[in-house]
PDB file of C-alpha atoms in Angstrom:
ATOM      1  CA  MET A   1      -0.238  -0.020   0.196  1.00 83.00           C
ATOM      2  CA  LEU A   2       1.171   3.104  -0.580  1.00 88.00           C
ATOM      3  CA  GLU A   3       1.643   5.706   2.285  1.00 85.00           C
ATOM      4  CA  LYS A   4       1.034   8.854   1.054  1.00 91.00           C
ATOM      5  CA  ILE A   5      -2.273   8.564  -1.536  1.00 95.00           C
ATOM      6  CA  PRO A   6      -2.097  11.267  -4.578  1.00 96.00           C
ATOM      7  CA  SER A   7      -3.580  14.073  -4.643  1.00 96.00           C
ATOM      8  CA  PRO A   8      -5.828  15.263  -7.557  1.00 96.00           C
ATOM      9  CA  ALA A   9      -3.464  18.033  -8.813  1.00 97.00           C
ATOM     10  CA  ALA A  10      -0.573  15.237  -8.363  1.00 97.00           C
ATOM     11  CA  MET A  11      -2.651  13.307 -10.319  1.00 98.00           C
ATOM     12  CA  THR A  12      -3.358  15.841 -12.520  1.00 97.00           C
ATOM     13  CA  GLU A  13       0.487  16.420 -12.948  1.00 97.00           C
ATOM     14  CA  LEU A  14       1.091  12.878 -14.192  1.00 97.00           C
ATOM     15  CA  LEU A  15      -2.071  12.143 -16.208  1.00 98.00           C
ATOM     16  CA  GLY A  16      -2.700  15.688 -18.096  1.00 97.00           C
ATOM     17  CA  ALA A  17      -5.728  17.087 -17.375  1.00 97.00           C
ATOM     18  CA  SER A  18      -7.811  15.527 -20.253  1.00 97.00           C
ATOM     19  CA  LEU A  19      -6.749  11.800 -18.669  1.00 97.00           C
ATOM     20  CA  PHE A  20      -7.085  13.173 -15.546  1.00 98.00           C
ATOM     21  CA  GLU A  21     -11.148  13.273 -16.582  1.00 97.00           C
ATOM     22  CA  VAL A  22     -11.226  10.252 -17.743  1.00 97.00           C
ATOM     23  CA  TRP A  23      -9.835   8.464 -14.890  1.00 98.00           C
ATOM     24  CA  GLN A  24     -12.133  10.165 -12.430  1.00 98.00           C
ATOM     25  CA  GLN A  25     -15.294   9.088 -14.827  1.00 97.00           C
ATOM     26  CA  LEU A  26     -14.314   5.881 -14.702  1.00 97.00           C
ATOM     27  CA  CYS A  27     -14.367   5.695 -11.451  1.00 97.00           C
ATOM     28  CA  ALA A  28     -17.458   7.287 -11.188  1.00 97.00           C
ATOM     29  CA  ALA A  29     -18.468   4.576 -13.434  1.00 96.00           C
ATOM     30  CA  ILE A  30     -17.394   1.579 -11.268  1.00 97.00           C
ATOM     31  CA  ASP A  31     -18.014   3.072  -7.854  1.00 96.00           C
ATOM     32  CA  GLU A  32     -21.915   3.127  -9.399  1.00 95.00           C
ATOM     33  CA  LYS A  33     -22.358  -0.206 -10.009  1.00 96.00           C
ATOM     34  CA  TYR A  34     -19.568  -1.962  -7.762  1.00 96.00           C
ATOM     35  CA  ASP A  35     -19.092  -1.705  -4.108  1.00 95.00           C
ATOM     36  CA  MET A  36     -16.194  -2.615  -3.094  1.00 96.00           C
ATOM     37  CA  GLU A  37     -12.796  -1.648  -1.776  1.00 96.00           C
ATOM     38  CA  GLN A  38     -10.422   0.381  -3.041  1.00 96.00           C
ATOM     39  CA  THR A  39      -6.390   0.613  -2.228  1.00 96.00           C
ATOM     40  CA  TRP A  40      -3.726   2.515  -4.339  1.00 97.00           C
ATOM     41  CA  ASN A  41      -0.814   0.890  -3.985  1.00 97.00           C
ATOM     42  CA  PRO A  42       2.901   0.967  -6.400  1.00 96.00           C
ATOM     43  CA  GLY A  43       2.550   0.375 -10.226  1.00 96.00           C
ATOM     44  CA  GLY A  44       5.209  -1.627 -10.322  1.00 94.00           C
ATOM     45  CA  LYS A  45       7.947  -1.439 -12.778  1.00 95.00           C
ATOM     46  CA  ASN A  46       5.831   0.296 -15.470  1.00 96.00           C
ATOM     47  CA  TRP A  47       3.922   2.006 -13.809  1.00 98.00           C
ATOM     48  CA  ILE A  48       3.473   4.776 -11.201  1.00 97.00           C
ATOM     49  CA  TYR A  49       0.114   4.110  -9.098  1.00 98.00           C
ATOM     50  CA  GLU A  50      -1.809   1.205  -9.048  1.00 98.00           C
ATOM     51  CA  TYR A  51      -5.699   1.700  -7.929  1.00 98.00           C
ATOM     52  CA  LYS A  52      -7.082  -1.531  -6.584  1.00 98.00           C
ATOM     53  CA  TYR A  53     -10.805  -2.764  -6.683  1.00 98.00           C
ATOM     54  CA  ARG A  54     -11.424  -5.592  -4.590  1.00 96.00           C
ATOM     55  CA  ARG A  55     -14.103  -7.475  -2.961  1.00 94.00           C
ATOM     56  CA  GLY A  56     -13.797 -10.594  -0.524  1.00 91.00           C
ATOM     57  CA  GLY A  57     -10.197 -11.391  -1.026  1.00 91.00           C
ATOM     58  CA  LYS A  58     -11.033 -11.393  -5.758  1.00 94.00           C
ATOM     59  CA  THR A  59      -9.617  -8.243  -7.556  1.00 96.00           C
ATOM     60  CA  LEU A  60     -12.498  -7.121 -10.236  1.00 97.00           C
ATOM     61  CA  CYS A  61      -9.994  -4.659 -11.892  1.00 98.00           C
ATOM     62  CA  CYS A  62      -6.956  -2.311 -11.616  1.00 98.00           C
ATOM     63  CA  LEU A  63      -6.602   0.810 -12.698  1.00 98.00           C
ATOM     64  CA  TYR A  64      -3.011   2.212 -13.277  1.00 98.00           C
ATOM     65  CA  ALA A  65      -1.214   6.007 -14.054  1.00 98.00           C
ATOM     66  CA  LYS A  66       1.804   6.727 -15.401  1.00 98.00           C
ATOM     67  CA  GLN A  67       2.747   9.638 -17.844  1.00 97.00           C
ATOM     68  CA  ASN A  68       0.242  10.489 -19.501  1.00 97.00           C
ATOM     69  CA  CYS A  69      -1.383   7.554 -19.780  1.00 98.00           C
ATOM     70  CA  VAL A  70      -4.244   5.274 -17.597  1.00 98.00           C
ATOM     71  CA  GLY A  71      -3.960   1.616 -17.583  1.00 98.00           C
ATOM     72  CA  LEU A  72      -7.259  -0.520 -16.872  1.00 98.00           C
ATOM     73  CA  LEU A  73      -6.253  -4.166 -16.408  1.00 98.00           C
ATOM     74  CA  VAL A  74      -8.843  -6.737 -16.751  1.00 98.00           C
ATOM     75  CA  ILE A  75      -7.628 -10.648 -15.721  1.00 97.00           C
ATOM     76  CA  PHE A  76     -10.398 -13.366 -17.274  1.00 97.00           C
ATOM     77  CA  GLY A  77      -9.869 -16.950 -16.225  1.00 95.00           C
ATOM     78  CA  LYS A  78     -10.884 -19.609 -18.134  1.00 93.00           C
ATOM     79  CA  GLU A  79     -14.569 -19.970 -17.275  1.00 94.00           C
ATOM     80  CA  GLU A  80     -14.714 -15.877 -18.255  1.00 96.00           C
ATOM     81  CA  ARG A  81     -12.552 -16.461 -20.835  1.00 96.00           C
ATOM     82  CA  ALA A  82     -15.706 -18.182 -22.437  1.00 96.00           C
ATOM     83  CA  LYS A  83     -18.316 -15.535 -21.343  1.00 97.00           C
ATOM     84  CA  PHE A  84     -15.887 -12.703 -23.305  1.00 97.00           C
ATOM     85  CA  GLU A  85     -16.559 -14.580 -26.111  1.00 96.00           C
ATOM     86  CA  ALA A  86     -20.688 -15.297 -25.594  1.00 96.00           C
ATOM     87  CA  ILE A  87     -20.995 -11.370 -25.643  1.00 97.00           C
ATOM     88  CA  ARG A  88     -17.538 -10.342 -28.228  1.00 97.00           C
ATOM     89  CA  GLY A  89     -20.220  -9.106 -30.973  1.00 97.00           C
ATOM     90  CA  THR A  90     -21.490  -6.972 -28.609  1.00 97.00           C
ATOM     91  CA  LEU A  91     -18.219  -5.183 -28.132  1.00 97.00           C
ATOM     92  CA  SER A  92     -16.323  -2.945 -30.630  1.00 95.00           C
ATOM     93  CA  ASP A  93     -13.316  -3.455 -32.129  1.00 95.00           C
ATOM     94  CA  PRO A  94     -10.832  -1.819 -30.640  1.00 94.00           C
ATOM     95  CA  VAL A  95     -11.822  -3.319 -27.198  1.00 96.00           C
ATOM     96  CA  CYS A  96     -11.610  -6.969 -29.218  1.00 97.00           C
ATOM     97  CA  GLN A  97      -8.210  -6.417 -30.770  1.00 96.00           C
ATOM     98  CA  GLN A  98      -7.126  -4.976 -26.824  1.00 96.00           C
ATOM     99  CA  TYR A  99      -8.186  -8.841 -25.690  1.00 97.00           C
ATOM    100  CA  ASP A 100      -7.061 -10.429 -28.764  1.00 97.00           C
ATOM    101  CA  ALA A 101      -3.509  -8.689 -28.019  1.00 97.00           C
ATOM    102  CA  ALA A 102      -3.399  -9.572 -24.414  1.00 97.00           C
ATOM    103  CA  LYS A 103      -1.059 -12.616 -23.498  1.00 95.00           C
ATOM    104  CA  THR A 104      -2.503 -15.842 -21.947  1.00 95.00           C
ATOM    105  CA  TYR A 105      -0.886 -16.825 -18.222  1.00 94.00           C
ATOM    106  CA  HIS A 106      -1.337 -19.885 -15.990  1.00 92.00           C
ATOM    107  CA  ASP A 107      -3.440 -17.756 -13.877  1.00 90.00           C
ATOM    108  CA  GLY A 108      -5.784 -16.069 -17.091  1.00 94.00           C
ATOM    109  CA  LYS A 109      -5.521 -13.313 -19.576  1.00 97.00           C
ATOM    110  CA  TRP A 110      -4.280 -10.425 -18.371  1.00 97.00           C
ATOM    111  CA  VAL A 111      -5.724  -7.127 -20.693  1.00 98.00           C
ATOM    112  CA  MET A 112      -4.806  -4.225 -20.267  1.00 97.00           C
ATOM    113  CA  LEU A 113      -6.946  -1.321 -22.117  1.00 97.00           C
ATOM    114  CA  GLU A 114      -5.606   2.271 -22.189  1.00 95.00           C
ATOM    115  CA  PRO A 115      -8.289   4.349 -22.412  1.00 96.00           C
ATOM    116  CA  THR A 116      -8.465   7.539 -23.477  1.00 95.00           C
ATOM    117  CA  SER A 117     -11.857   8.775 -23.266  1.00 94.00           C
ATOM    118  CA  SER A 118     -15.606   7.586 -21.898  1.00 94.00           C
ATOM    119  CA  ALA A 119     -16.577   6.774 -25.406  1.00 93.00           C
ATOM    120  CA  VAL A 120     -15.516   2.905 -24.739  1.00 94.00           C
ATOM    121  CA  PHE A 121     -17.211   2.751 -21.089  1.00 96.00           C
ATOM    122  CA  GLU A 122     -19.705   1.091 -21.712  1.00 95.00           C
ATOM    123  CA  ASP A 123     -17.669  -1.599 -23.113  1.00 97.00           C
ATOM    124  CA  TYR A 124     -15.669  -1.688 -20.279  1.00 97.00           C
ATOM    125  CA  MET A 125     -19.042  -2.061 -17.949  1.00 97.00           C
ATOM    126  CA  LYS A 126     -19.501  -5.258 -19.862  1.00 97.00           C
ATOM    127  CA  LEU A 127     -16.369  -6.906 -19.123  1.00 97.00           C
ATOM    128  CA  LEU A 128     -16.520  -5.907 -15.609  1.00 97.00           C
ATOM    129  CA  ALA A 129     -19.731  -7.609 -15.214  1.00 97.00           C
ATOM    130  CA  ILE A 130     -18.049 -11.030 -16.852  1.00 97.00           C
ATOM    131  CA  LYS A 131     -15.764 -10.764 -13.795  1.00 95.00           C
ATOM    132  CA  ARG A 132     -18.409  -9.773 -11.034  1.00 95.00           C
ATOM    133  CA  ARG A 133     -22.354  -9.083 -11.328  1.00 92.00           C
ATOM    134  CA  PRO A 134     -23.031  -5.306 -10.076  1.00 93.00           C
ATOM    135  CA  ASN A 135     -23.646  -5.121  -6.775  1.00 88.00           C
ATOM    136  CA  ARG A 136     -25.283  -1.707  -6.615  1.00 77.00           C
ATOM    137  CA  LYS A 137     -28.681  -1.145  -7.565  1.00 65.00           C
TER     138      LYS A 137
END
């Protein structure tokens, strides 16, 4: 865990104003549908910050931030990949392309999406619904 959570000003400086807006909109969209624990962590070797959504020991997704870039990581297990294929026709081409390009490891397919606008948020919510049904009305 991070000792000091980044301020909105620090996030704006890191991401730029337009991407920080995307970050805030994505967090709001997730918060609207899911009641989850959120934790800030260091971002590892490729990112500055990680913002993780978890509940009951299971991770829904992670948001990542680095200079002028936002990442949304969703990990799909074997059964979840089958569910993805079932809804593939309802998703946009860029999301499907990012899914197809993602590497599959022993513990699942790690799909890193890099949102630059809110245009594909509806697709992202469909992906998160594969992981876990929304628990907020």
